[in-house]
Amino acid sequence: MTTFDSDEAAHVHRHLHSHLPSDPALRVRTLESLVVDKGLVTTQDLDSWIELYAGQVGPHRGAEVVARSWLDPEFRARLLADAAGAVRDLGYHGHATGHLKAVENTDTQHNLVVCTLCSCYPFALLGMSPAWYKSAAYRARAVREPRKVLAEFGVELPEGVAVRVWDSTAELRYLVVPQRPAGTEGMDLAGLTALVTRNSMIGTDRDLKAPA
Amino acid sequence: MTLPEQPVFDEPWQAQALALAERLKQAGLFSPTEWAETLGAERARQAALGLPDTNTAYFEAVLVALEALTERHAGITAADRAGRRAAWERAFAHTPHGKPVLLGAGDHGSD
């Protein structure tokens, strides 16, 4: 006769579940295997995307674009007129750079980028978007009270500086071109690139620092 | 709002979900606009329900949007997902610790 030990059964049950991934992890795995079976994407496509965007890209490409615009007036003019073309010339192809607009900060204008609908972001230049960019709070408040949001990021704008908020869409993303900090004359591309922060290219940072 | 820098991904499934969305968009299964609208609608639904505004909630919305768009454009139904998920759960339960978890031959294709 088979005996049933409820404690033992509960233990086995817990043991099984301890090896199961979380609900969302299982849903992703499920969907991934179904679309791979249908031939819509390959596992290699997915892995290469994660490796590239989660690991390698980061904001370095965007920073280099900005630094180059400080050094080369012709490149800057092209960047502001046709950002997608200028970025493509540097060899930074990417889905997210297809429709890109560069907006420059000046002594009288500060630019701030948001995606009020969801989280559109120039991945190919800036890497993965920070968690706050995707939050409902930032998406709503960046438009409603940009100066207050900026202040929370430590950016106190003088009265004479206007804020322009750019709302990204699936078809058009923005790159803020921050101002070159004083005291950086004579620095080369690599040195200048290192000064450009990710947030300065979203607009939640403004005054970049020259090295001490 | 939360200002301290947080990790972009809290867990690997979040990166996998975003990779799926980007690659399916590139493959032309849906347009960038349709993606943004579907994800935006789910984010709005979460906000209307008063769900917490966290990174995890964002990626859960990504997952819901992915399930909706693969159903709409690739015919992957809730029943397909349930069947495949059960297969994965069986595979996890029967794979010894430390070994890669793989689906059995019968768990692929037209199950």
Short mmCIF file of C-alpha atoms in Angstrom, two decimals:
data_model
loop_
_atom_site.label_atom_id
_atom_site.label_comp_id
_atom_site.label_asym_id
_atom_site.label_seq_id
_atom_site.Cartn_x
_atom_site.Cartn_y
_atom_site.Cartn_z
CA MET A 1 0.00 0.00 0.00
CA THR A 2 1.29 3.44 -0.89
CA THR A 3 1.58 5.81 2.03
CA PHE A 4 1.20 9.54 1.62
CA ASP A 5 3.28 11.77 3.85
CA SER A 6 1.95 15.30 3.53
CA ASP A 7 5.07 16.88 5.07
CA GLU A 8 7.25 15.03 2.63
CA ALA A 9 4.97 16.04 -0.27
CA ALA A 10 5.14 19.67 0.79
CA HIS A 11 8.90 19.43 1.01
CA VAL A 12 9.17 17.98 -2.49
CA HIS A 13 6.83 20.66 -3.77
CA ARG A 14 8.92 23.43 -2.22
CA HIS A 15 12.06 21.84 -3.55
CA LEU A 16 10.69 21.76 -7.10
CA HIS A 17 9.58 25.35 -6.93
CA SER A 18 12.88 26.53 -5.55
CA HIS A 19 14.43 25.47 -8.86
CA LEU A 20 11.83 27.16 -11.01
CA PRO A 21 12.63 30.62 -12.37
CA SER A 22 10.31 33.49 -11.41
CA ASP A 23 7.03 34.00 -13.26
CA PRO A 24 8.31 36.78 -15.58
CA ALA A 25 11.53 34.83 -16.26
CA LEU A 26 9.43 31.82 -17.33
CA ARG A 27 7.20 34.01 -19.51
CA VAL A 28 10.24 35.49 -21.28
CA ARG A 29 11.76 32.06 -21.80
CA THR A 30 8.44 30.75 -23.11
CA LEU A 31 8.03 33.58 -25.59
CA GLU A 32 11.64 33.43 -26.66
CA SER A 33 11.48 29.72 -27.48
CA LEU A 34 8.20 30.19 -29.39
CA VAL A 35 9.47 33.03 -31.59
CA VAL A 36 12.75 31.21 -32.20
CA ASP A 37 10.78 28.10 -33.28
CA LYS A 38 8.80 30.27 -35.68
CA GLY A 39 12.04 31.53 -37.19
CA LEU A 40 11.32 35.17 -36.33
CA VAL A 41 14.63 35.64 -34.50
CA THR A 42 17.54 33.43 -33.59
CA THR A 43 18.98 32.81 -30.16
CA GLN A 44 22.24 34.30 -31.46
CA ASP A 45 20.42 37.54 -32.43
CA LEU A 46 19.07 37.85 -28.91
CA ASP A 47 22.36 37.04 -27.20
CA SER A 48 24.31 39.46 -29.40
CA TRP A 49 21.86 42.27 -28.61
CA ILE A 50 22.22 41.71 -24.87
CA GLU A 51 25.99 41.53 -25.10
CA LEU A 52 26.20 44.71 -27.14
CA TYR A 53 23.70 46.92 -25.36
CA ALA A 54 23.86 45.66 -21.81
CA GLY A 55 27.62 45.34 -21.83
CA GLN A 56 29.59 47.17 -24.45
CA VAL A 57 27.81 50.23 -25.76
CA GLY A 58 27.15 52.40 -22.72
CA PRO A 59 27.15 56.16 -23.26
CA HIS A 60 30.64 56.20 -24.78
CA ARG A 61 29.51 56.62 -28.39
CA GLY A 62 27.27 59.55 -27.55
CA ALA A 63 30.07 61.13 -25.53
CA GLU A 64 32.45 60.82 -28.47
CA VAL A 65 29.91 62.42 -30.80
CA VAL A 66 29.59 65.37 -28.41
CA ALA A 67 33.37 65.74 -27.94
CA ARG A 68 33.89 65.65 -31.70
CA SER A 69 31.31 68.41 -32.12
CA TRP A 70 33.35 70.57 -29.73
CA LEU A 71 36.54 70.04 -31.72
CA ASP A 72 35.28 70.13 -35.29
CA PRO A 73 32.92 72.95 -36.32
CA GLU A 74 32.07 71.25 -39.61
CA PHE A 75 31.07 68.07 -37.82
CA ARG A 76 29.03 70.12 -35.37
CA ALA A 77 27.14 71.85 -38.17
CA ARG A 78 26.40 68.50 -39.79
CA LEU A 79 25.35 66.97 -36.47
CA LEU A 80 22.87 69.75 -35.79
CA ALA A 81 21.51 69.64 -39.35
CA ASP A 82 21.39 65.86 -39.81
CA ALA A 83 22.32 63.96 -36.68
CA ALA A 84 21.52 60.53 -38.10
CA GLY A 85 23.81 61.14 -41.09
CA ALA A 86 26.63 62.56 -38.96
CA VAL A 87 26.49 59.62 -36.59
CA ARG A 88 26.38 57.14 -39.45
CA ASP A 89 29.55 58.74 -40.85
CA LEU A 90 31.29 57.76 -37.60
CA GLY A 91 30.29 54.16 -38.24
CA TYR A 92 27.71 54.03 -35.46
CA HIS A 93 24.93 52.33 -37.28
CA GLY A 94 22.06 51.38 -35.12
CA HIS A 95 18.37 51.01 -35.31
CA ALA A 96 17.95 53.70 -32.70
CA THR A 97 20.06 56.23 -34.59
CA GLY A 98 17.86 56.03 -37.67
CA HIS A 99 15.88 59.11 -36.71
CA LEU A 100 17.95 61.25 -34.43
CA LYS A 101 17.97 64.95 -33.71
CA ALA A 102 20.80 66.70 -31.87
CA VAL A 103 19.84 69.75 -29.80
CA GLU A 104 22.52 72.07 -28.42
CA ASN A 105 22.62 73.74 -25.05
CA THR A 106 23.57 77.41 -25.13
CA ASP A 107 24.03 80.16 -22.54
CA THR A 108 20.31 80.89 -22.84
CA GLN A 109 18.76 77.48 -23.56
CA HIS A 110 18.86 74.14 -21.82
CA ASN A 111 17.44 71.01 -23.43
CA LEU A 112 15.81 68.11 -21.61
CA VAL A 113 14.73 64.83 -23.20
CA VAL A 114 11.87 62.63 -22.10
CA CYS A 115 9.58 60.03 -23.63
CA THR A 116 6.16 60.71 -22.19
CA LEU A 117 4.57 57.71 -23.90
CA CYS A 118 6.91 54.93 -22.88
CA SER A 119 10.70 55.06 -22.92
CA CYS A 120 12.05 55.76 -26.44
CA TYR A 121 15.78 56.37 -26.10
CA PRO A 122 18.84 56.43 -28.40
CA PHE A 123 20.25 53.07 -27.27
CA ALA A 124 22.91 52.95 -29.95
CA LEU A 125 24.55 56.13 -28.63
CA LEU A 126 23.78 56.05 -24.92
CA GLY A 127 23.48 52.36 -24.10
CA MET A 128 20.64 51.22 -21.90
CA SER A 129 18.34 53.84 -20.46
CA PRO A 130 18.57 54.46 -16.70
CA ALA A 131 15.69 53.27 -14.52
CA TRP A 132 14.56 56.82 -13.69
CA TYR A 133 14.14 57.65 -17.40
CA LYS A 134 11.53 54.90 -17.62
CA SER A 135 9.69 55.87 -14.44
CA ALA A 136 6.20 57.34 -14.66
CA ALA A 137 7.31 60.14 -12.32
CA TYR A 138 10.04 61.40 -14.65
CA ARG A 139 7.88 60.99 -17.75
CA ALA A 140 5.11 63.10 -16.28
CA ARG A 141 7.13 65.66 -14.36
CA ALA A 142 9.82 66.45 -16.94
CA VAL A 143 7.13 68.13 -19.03
CA ARG A 144 5.09 69.68 -16.21
CA GLU A 145 7.85 71.02 -13.99
CA PRO A 146 11.21 70.63 -15.75
CA ARG A 147 13.04 73.13 -13.54
CA LYS A 148 12.02 71.28 -10.41
CA VAL A 149 13.09 67.96 -11.90
CA LEU A 150 16.41 69.50 -12.95
CA ALA A 151 16.93 70.87 -9.45
CA GLU A 152 16.47 67.36 -8.06
CA PHE A 153 19.25 66.23 -10.36
CA GLY A 154 21.42 69.02 -8.95
CA VAL A 155 21.00 71.38 -11.92
CA GLU A 156 20.08 74.90 -10.79
CA LEU A 157 19.27 76.89 -13.91
CA PRO A 158 19.84 80.66 -13.79
CA GLU A 159 16.73 82.74 -14.58
CA GLY A 160 18.01 83.73 -18.00
CA VAL A 161 18.22 80.14 -19.19
CA ALA A 162 15.09 78.75 -20.82
CA VAL A 163 14.27 75.02 -20.74
CA ARG A 164 13.08 73.24 -23.82
CA VAL A 165 11.66 69.76 -23.28
CA TRP A 166 11.83 67.33 -26.19
CA ASP A 167 9.36 64.44 -26.19
CA SER A 168 10.88 61.40 -27.89
CA THR A 169 8.82 59.14 -30.07
CA ALA A 170 9.39 55.79 -31.69
CA GLU A 171 10.33 57.68 -34.85
CA LEU A 172 12.46 60.48 -33.44
CA ARG A 173 14.95 60.42 -30.59
CA TYR A 174 17.07 63.23 -29.22
CA LEU A 175 20.67 63.77 -28.19
CA VAL A 176 21.47 66.83 -26.09
CA VAL A 177 24.80 68.42 -27.00
CA PRO A 178 26.08 69.95 -23.75
CA GLN A 179 28.39 72.97 -23.72
CA ARG A 180 32.12 72.45 -23.68
CA PRO A 181 33.45 73.25 -20.21
CA ALA A 182 35.92 76.12 -19.80
CA GLY A 183 39.49 75.11 -19.14
CA THR A 184 39.52 72.28 -21.65
CA GLU A 185 41.39 74.09 -24.42
CA GLY A 186 44.04 71.87 -25.93
CA MET A 187 42.42 68.62 -24.80
CA ASP A 188 42.13 65.85 -27.37
CA LEU A 189 39.12 63.79 -28.42
CA ALA A 190 39.69 60.99 -25.91
CA GLY A 191 40.17 63.42 -23.03
CA LEU A 192 37.07 65.41 -23.91
CA THR A 193 34.98 62.27 -24.46
CA ALA A 194 35.69 61.22 -20.89
CA LEU A 195 34.17 64.48 -19.58
CA VAL A 196 30.76 63.97 -21.18
CA THR A 197 28.27 62.32 -18.83
CA ARG A 198 25.29 60.24 -19.94
CA ASN A 199 22.90 62.52 -18.07
CA SER A 200 24.30 65.59 -19.84
CA MET A 201 23.18 64.01 -23.13
CA ILE A 202 19.67 63.46 -21.73
CA GLY A 203 19.68 66.92 -20.19
CA THR A 204 19.54 66.04 -16.50
CA ASP A 205 23.12 67.30 -16.12
CA ARG A 206 24.34 70.66 -17.50
CA ASP A 207 27.68 72.03 -16.35
CA LEU A 208 30.37 69.52 -17.22
CA LYS A 209 33.59 69.69 -15.26
CA ALA A 210 37.07 70.24 -16.64
CA PRO A 211 39.62 67.93 -15.01
CA ALA A 212 41.11 69.51 -11.88
CA MET B 1 11.00 60.50 -7.89
CA THR B 2 13.91 58.15 -7.33
CA LEU B 3 17.13 59.90 -8.12
CA PRO B 4 19.89 57.55 -6.96
CA GLU B 5 21.37 55.59 -9.83
CA GLN B 6 19.85 52.13 -10.06
CA PRO B 7 21.02 49.19 -12.12
CA VAL B 8 19.52 49.18 -15.61
CA PHE B 9 18.43 45.57 -15.20
CA ASP B 10 17.55 44.05 -11.84
CA GLU B 11 17.37 40.54 -13.28
CA PRO B 12 18.50 38.83 -16.51
CA TRP B 13 14.92 38.28 -17.75
CA GLN B 14 14.54 42.04 -18.12
CA ALA B 15 17.45 42.24 -20.57
CA GLN B 16 16.07 39.20 -22.41
CA ALA B 17 12.64 40.81 -22.71
CA LEU B 18 14.09 44.02 -24.11
CA ALA B 19 16.31 42.08 -26.52
CA LEU B 20 13.22 40.23 -27.79
CA ALA B 21 11.36 43.51 -28.30
CA GLU B 22 14.23 45.15 -30.18
CA ARG B 23 15.03 42.16 -32.37
CA LEU B 24 11.37 41.49 -33.27
CA LYS B 25 11.02 45.16 -34.19
CA GLN B 26 14.11 44.94 -36.37
CA ALA B 27 12.76 41.75 -37.95
CA GLY B 28 9.69 43.77 -38.92
CA LEU B 29 7.12 41.83 -36.88
CA PHE B 30 5.80 45.19 -35.65
CA SER B 31 6.73 48.82 -36.23
CA PRO B 32 8.51 51.05 -33.71
CA THR B 33 5.34 53.13 -33.48
CA GLU B 34 3.13 50.15 -32.74
CA TRP B 35 5.63 49.01 -30.11
CA ALA B 36 5.67 52.42 -28.41
CA GLU B 37 1.87 52.63 -28.45
CA THR B 38 1.39 49.13 -27.04
CA LEU B 39 4.00 49.61 -24.32
CA GLY B 40 2.68 53.09 -23.55
CA ALA B 41 -0.87 51.76 -23.21
CA GLU B 42 0.25 49.09 -20.75
CA ARG B 43 2.21 51.66 -18.72
CA ALA B 44 -0.89 53.86 -18.62
CA ARG B 45 -3.00 50.88 -17.51
CA GLN B 46 -0.53 50.16 -14.68
CA ALA B 47 -0.62 53.80 -13.59
CA ALA B 48 -4.43 53.84 -13.66
CA LEU B 49 -4.44 50.79 -11.38
CA GLY B 50 -2.07 52.56 -9.01
CA LEU B 51 0.65 49.90 -9.38
CA PRO B 52 4.08 50.91 -8.04
CA ASP B 53 6.28 52.83 -10.47
CA THR B 54 9.31 50.54 -10.38
CA ASN B 55 11.86 49.21 -12.84
CA THR B 56 10.26 45.78 -12.47
CA ALA B 57 6.84 47.21 -13.36
CA TYR B 58 8.34 48.74 -16.49
CA PHE B 59 9.76 45.42 -17.66
CA GLU B 60 6.52 43.62 -16.81
CA ALA B 61 4.82 46.08 -19.15
CA VAL B 62 7.43 45.18 -21.79
CA LEU B 63 6.47 41.54 -21.34
CA VAL B 64 2.74 42.22 -21.62
CA ALA B 65 3.34 44.26 -24.79
CA LEU B 66 5.46 41.45 -26.24
CA GLU B 67 2.78 38.87 -25.52
CA ALA B 68 0.13 41.07 -27.13
CA LEU B 69 2.14 41.82 -30.28
CA THR B 70 3.36 38.26 -30.83
CA GLU B 71 -0.27 37.15 -30.52
CA ARG B 72 -1.43 39.82 -32.97
CA HIS B 73 1.28 39.36 -35.58
CA ALA B 74 2.73 35.88 -35.13
CA GLY B 75 -0.38 34.04 -33.96
CA ILE B 76 1.20 32.96 -30.67
CA THR B 77 -1.86 32.54 -28.48
CA ALA B 78 -2.29 32.32 -24.71
CA ALA B 79 -2.84 28.57 -25.16
CA ASP B 80 0.48 28.28 -27.05
CA ARG B 81 2.20 30.12 -24.23
CA ALA B 82 0.58 28.00 -21.53
CA GLY B 83 1.62 24.79 -23.28
CA ARG B 84 5.18 25.92 -23.80
CA ARG B 85 5.48 27.23 -20.27
CA ALA B 86 4.34 23.89 -18.86
CA ALA B 87 7.04 22.23 -20.96
CA TRP B 88 9.67 24.55 -19.51
CA GLU B 89 8.43 23.88 -15.99
CA ARG B 90 8.72 20.14 -16.59
CA ALA B 91 12.21 20.65 -18.00
CA PHE B 92 13.28 22.67 -14.96
CA ALA B 93 11.83 20.14 -12.58
CA HIS B 94 13.63 17.22 -14.23
CA THR B 95 17.01 18.76 -14.91
CA PRO B 96 19.66 18.00 -12.29
CA HIS B 97 21.16 21.03 -10.59
CA GLY B 98 24.01 22.55 -12.58
CA LYS B 99 22.99 21.08 -15.94
CA PRO B 100 21.59 23.28 -18.73
CA VAL B 101 17.79 23.17 -18.89
CA LEU B 102 16.61 22.05 -22.33
CA LEU B 103 13.20 21.24 -23.74
CA GLY B 104 12.52 17.66 -24.78
CA ALA B 105 12.17 16.93 -28.52
CA GLY B 106 8.37 16.62 -28.21
CA ASP B 107 8.10 20.01 -26.53
CA HIS B 108 9.04 21.99 -29.65
CA GLY B 109 7.14 22.73 -32.80
CA SER B 110 3.42 22.21 -33.03
CA ASP B 111 2.76 21.43 -29.39
#
